[in-house]
Coordinates of C-alpha atoms in Angstrom, one line a residue:
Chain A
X177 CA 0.0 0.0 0.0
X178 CA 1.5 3.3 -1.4
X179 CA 2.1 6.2 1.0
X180 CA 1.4 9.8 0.7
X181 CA 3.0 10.7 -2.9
X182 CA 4.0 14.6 -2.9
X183 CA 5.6 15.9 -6.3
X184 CA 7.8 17.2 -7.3
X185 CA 10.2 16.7 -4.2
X186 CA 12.2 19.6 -5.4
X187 CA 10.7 22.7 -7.3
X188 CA 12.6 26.3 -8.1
X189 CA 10.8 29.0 -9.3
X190 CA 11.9 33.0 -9.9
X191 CA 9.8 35.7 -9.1
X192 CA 6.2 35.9 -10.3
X193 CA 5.7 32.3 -11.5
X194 CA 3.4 30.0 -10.2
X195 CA 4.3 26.9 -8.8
X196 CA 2.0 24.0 -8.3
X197 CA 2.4 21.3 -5.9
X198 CA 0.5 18.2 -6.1
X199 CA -0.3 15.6 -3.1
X200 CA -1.7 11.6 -3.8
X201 CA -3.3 10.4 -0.7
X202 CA -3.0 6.9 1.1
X203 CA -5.4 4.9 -0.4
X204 CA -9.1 4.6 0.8
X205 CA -7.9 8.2 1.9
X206 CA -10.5 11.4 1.1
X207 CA -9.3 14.2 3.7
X208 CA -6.1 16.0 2.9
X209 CA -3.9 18.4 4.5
X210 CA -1.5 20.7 3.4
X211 CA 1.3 22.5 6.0
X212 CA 4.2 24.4 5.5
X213 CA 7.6 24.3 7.0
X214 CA 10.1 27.0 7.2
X215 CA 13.5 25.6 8.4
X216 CA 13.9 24.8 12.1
X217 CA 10.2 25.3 12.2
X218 CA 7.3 23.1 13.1
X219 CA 4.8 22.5 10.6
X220 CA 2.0 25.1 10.4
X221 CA -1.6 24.0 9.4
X222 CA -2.6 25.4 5.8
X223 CA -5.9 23.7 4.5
X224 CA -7.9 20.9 5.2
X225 CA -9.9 19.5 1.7
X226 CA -11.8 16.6 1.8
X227 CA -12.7 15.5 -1.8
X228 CA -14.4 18.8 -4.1
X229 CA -14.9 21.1 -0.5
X230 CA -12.3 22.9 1.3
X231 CA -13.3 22.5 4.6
X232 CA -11.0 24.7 6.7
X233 CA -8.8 27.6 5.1
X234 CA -7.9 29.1 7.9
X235 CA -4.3 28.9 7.4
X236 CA -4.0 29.5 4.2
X237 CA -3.1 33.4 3.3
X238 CA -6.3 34.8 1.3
X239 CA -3.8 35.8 -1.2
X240 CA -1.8 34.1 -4.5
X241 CA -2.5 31.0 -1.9
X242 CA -5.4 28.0 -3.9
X243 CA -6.2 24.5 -3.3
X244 CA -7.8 21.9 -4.5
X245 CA -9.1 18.2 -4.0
X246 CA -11.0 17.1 -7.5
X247 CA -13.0 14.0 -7.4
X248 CA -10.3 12.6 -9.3
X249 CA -6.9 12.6 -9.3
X250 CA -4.3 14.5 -6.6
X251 CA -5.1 17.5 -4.7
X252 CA -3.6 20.6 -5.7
X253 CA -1.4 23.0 -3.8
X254 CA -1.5 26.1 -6.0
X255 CA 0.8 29.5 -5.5
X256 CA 0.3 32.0 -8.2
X257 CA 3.2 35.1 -8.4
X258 CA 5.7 33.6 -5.8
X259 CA 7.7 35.8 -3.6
X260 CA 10.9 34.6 -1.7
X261 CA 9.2 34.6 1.5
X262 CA 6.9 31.6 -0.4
X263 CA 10.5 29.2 0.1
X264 CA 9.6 26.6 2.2
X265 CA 8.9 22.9 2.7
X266 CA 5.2 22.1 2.0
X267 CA 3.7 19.0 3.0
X268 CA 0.5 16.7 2.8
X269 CA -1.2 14.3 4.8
X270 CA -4.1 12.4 4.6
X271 CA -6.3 10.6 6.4
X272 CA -9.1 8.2 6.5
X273 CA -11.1 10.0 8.8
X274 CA -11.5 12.4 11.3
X275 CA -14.2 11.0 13.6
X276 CA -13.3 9.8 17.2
X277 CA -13.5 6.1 16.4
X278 CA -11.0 5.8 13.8
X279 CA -8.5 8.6 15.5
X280 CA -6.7 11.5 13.9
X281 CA -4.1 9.6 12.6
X282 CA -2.1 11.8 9.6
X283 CA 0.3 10.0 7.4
X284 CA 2.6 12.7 5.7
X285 CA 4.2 13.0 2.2
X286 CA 8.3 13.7 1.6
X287 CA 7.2 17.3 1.5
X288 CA 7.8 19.3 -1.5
X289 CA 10.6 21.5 -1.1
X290 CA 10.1 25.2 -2.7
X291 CA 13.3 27.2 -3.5
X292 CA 12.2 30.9 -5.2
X293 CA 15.3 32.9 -6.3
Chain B
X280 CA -4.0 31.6 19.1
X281 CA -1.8 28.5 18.3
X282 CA 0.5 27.5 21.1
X283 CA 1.9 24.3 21.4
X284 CA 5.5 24.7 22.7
X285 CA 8.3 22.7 23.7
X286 CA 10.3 23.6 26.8
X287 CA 13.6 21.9 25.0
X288 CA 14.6 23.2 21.6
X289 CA 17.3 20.4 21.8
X290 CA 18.4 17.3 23.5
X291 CA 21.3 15.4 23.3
X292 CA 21.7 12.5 25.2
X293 CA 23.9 9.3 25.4
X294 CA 23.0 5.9 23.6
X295 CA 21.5 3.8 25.5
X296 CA 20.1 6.5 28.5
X297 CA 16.8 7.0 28.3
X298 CA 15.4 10.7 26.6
X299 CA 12.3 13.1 27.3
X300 CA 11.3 15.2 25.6
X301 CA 8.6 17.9 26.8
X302 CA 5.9 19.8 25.5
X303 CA 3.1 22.6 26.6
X304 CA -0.2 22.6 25.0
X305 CA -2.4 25.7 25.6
X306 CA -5.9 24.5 24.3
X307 CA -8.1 22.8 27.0
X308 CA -10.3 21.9 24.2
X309 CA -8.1 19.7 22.6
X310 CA -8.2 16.2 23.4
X311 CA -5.9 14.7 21.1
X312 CA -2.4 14.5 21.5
X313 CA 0.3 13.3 18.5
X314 CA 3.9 12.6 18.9
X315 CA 5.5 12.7 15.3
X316 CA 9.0 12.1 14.4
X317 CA 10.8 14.0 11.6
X318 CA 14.0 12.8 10.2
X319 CA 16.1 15.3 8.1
X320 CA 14.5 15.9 4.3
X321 CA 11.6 13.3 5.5
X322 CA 7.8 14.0 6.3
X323 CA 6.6 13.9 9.8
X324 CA 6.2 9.7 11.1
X325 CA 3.7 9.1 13.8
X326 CA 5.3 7.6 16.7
X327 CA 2.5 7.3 19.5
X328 CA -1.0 9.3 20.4
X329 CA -2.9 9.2 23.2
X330 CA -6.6 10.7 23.9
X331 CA -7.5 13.0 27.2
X332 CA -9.3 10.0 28.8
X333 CA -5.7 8.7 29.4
X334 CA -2.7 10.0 30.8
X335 CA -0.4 7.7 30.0
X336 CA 0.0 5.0 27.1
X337 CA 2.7 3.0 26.1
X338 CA 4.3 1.9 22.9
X339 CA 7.5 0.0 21.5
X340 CA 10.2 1.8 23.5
X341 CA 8.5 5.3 23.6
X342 CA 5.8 5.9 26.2
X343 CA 3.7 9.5 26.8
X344 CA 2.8 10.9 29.5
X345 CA -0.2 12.9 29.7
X346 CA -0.9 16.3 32.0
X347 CA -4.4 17.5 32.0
X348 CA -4.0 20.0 34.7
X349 CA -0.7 21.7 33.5
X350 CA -1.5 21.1 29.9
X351 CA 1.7 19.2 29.8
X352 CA 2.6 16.5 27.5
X353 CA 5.6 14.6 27.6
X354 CA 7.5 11.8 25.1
X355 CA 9.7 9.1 26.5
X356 CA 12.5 7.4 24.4
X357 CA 14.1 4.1 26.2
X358 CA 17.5 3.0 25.6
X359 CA 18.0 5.6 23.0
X360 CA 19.7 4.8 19.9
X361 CA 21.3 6.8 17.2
X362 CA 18.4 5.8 14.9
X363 CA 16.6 7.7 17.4
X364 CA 18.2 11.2 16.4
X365 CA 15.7 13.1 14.6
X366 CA 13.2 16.3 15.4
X367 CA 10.1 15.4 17.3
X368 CA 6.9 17.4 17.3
X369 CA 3.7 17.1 19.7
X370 CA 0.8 18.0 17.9
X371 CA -2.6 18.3 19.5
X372 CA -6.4 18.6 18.3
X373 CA -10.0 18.0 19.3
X374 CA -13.0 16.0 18.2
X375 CA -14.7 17.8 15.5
X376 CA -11.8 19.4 15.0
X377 CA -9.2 19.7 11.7
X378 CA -6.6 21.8 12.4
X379 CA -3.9 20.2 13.9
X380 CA -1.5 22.1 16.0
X381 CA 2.4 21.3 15.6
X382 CA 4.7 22.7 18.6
X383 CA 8.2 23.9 17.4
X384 CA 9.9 20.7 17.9
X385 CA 13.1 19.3 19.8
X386 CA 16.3 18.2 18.0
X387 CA 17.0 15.2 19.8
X388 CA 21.2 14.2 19.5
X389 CA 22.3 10.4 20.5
X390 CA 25.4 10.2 21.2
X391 CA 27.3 7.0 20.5

């Protein structure tokens, strides 16, 4: 049984690009999370999807910032005009759910690692 | 506002001692409580949880310790090895919830 798959693992972008990050959940997975990590950081909480609704945005800035969770294929971690400050490790996690009787359990992706020069 | 903090930003110990690692929680709401393990350029691996209901639980050489009243949680490694050198991360939310809330993390060093 296949992980979390995160691609790419490594993605440079200048200036004003957009970069898009995509995020394969475990399977028999529908809710997704995206976080971001700056370096020596923890990871802070971005968006919750569960497949076609954003649940919770709160983390997300209201800005450049999109994402998405299509009834098929990955969910989409989408930053339009990127600024330096957007360098970071972004990861997903999914899980099966969120209810009390099967726990909160997250299993994370390798993380996508943004570097904007 | 988000506050889960670890008193210990590192923590080097010797292999084979024992290691704890210690973290604050500032939401009495929450009532689920994540110890995740992140090796360097890795994602985050869950190493142990435990609910409010409990205050302690006990896994394969790890065991947390739960502190409703101080809002302390607490992560304990025995017979460290240097396998065991990665950061670690408490994490807490609550039923109904979605957001979960990472602390800062300790650098945990073994020392062989």
């Amino acid at each position: 049984n296949a992980g979390v798959m995160q691609n790419p693992r490594h993605l440079v972008r200048r200036r004003g690009q957009e970069a898009r990050l995509r995020c394969s959940p475990m399977k028999g997975h529908s809710h997704v999370y995206w976080y971001r990590q700056l370096p020596e950081e923890g990871l802070k909480f971005m968006v919750y999807l569960q497949k076609e609704n954003i649940i919770d945005e709160s983390g997300m800035p209201k800005e450049r910032f999109s994402a998405e969770f299509p009834k098929e294929g990955p969910s989409i971690l989408r930053i339009q005009q990127v600024v330096r400050g957007d360098s970071a490790a972004y990861f997903c996690a999914s899980s099966r759910s969120v209810g009390q009787e099967l726990g909160y359990e997250q299993y994370f992706g390798p993380g996508t690692r943004l570097t904007v020069t | 506002g988000e506050s889960v903090g670890l008193h210990l930003p590192t923590l080097s110990v010797q292999e084979g001692d024992n290691s704890i690692i210690n973290c604050a929680y500032s939401n009495s709401a929450s009532d689920y409580f994540i110890w995740y393990k992140q090796e360097s350029g890795k994602g985050p691996q869950f190493i142990i949880d435990i609910r409010s209901n409990m205050d302690k639980r006990q896994g394969q050489r790890v065991t947390v310790l739960l502190n409703k009243t101080v809002k302390h949680l607490s992560l304990q490694i025995a017979a460290t090895q240097p396998g065991d050198s990665a950061v670690y991360f408490c994490a807490e939310t609550y039923t109904g919830g979605f957001k979960t809330i990472f602390g800062a993390g300790t650098r945990l060093f073994v020392k062989a």
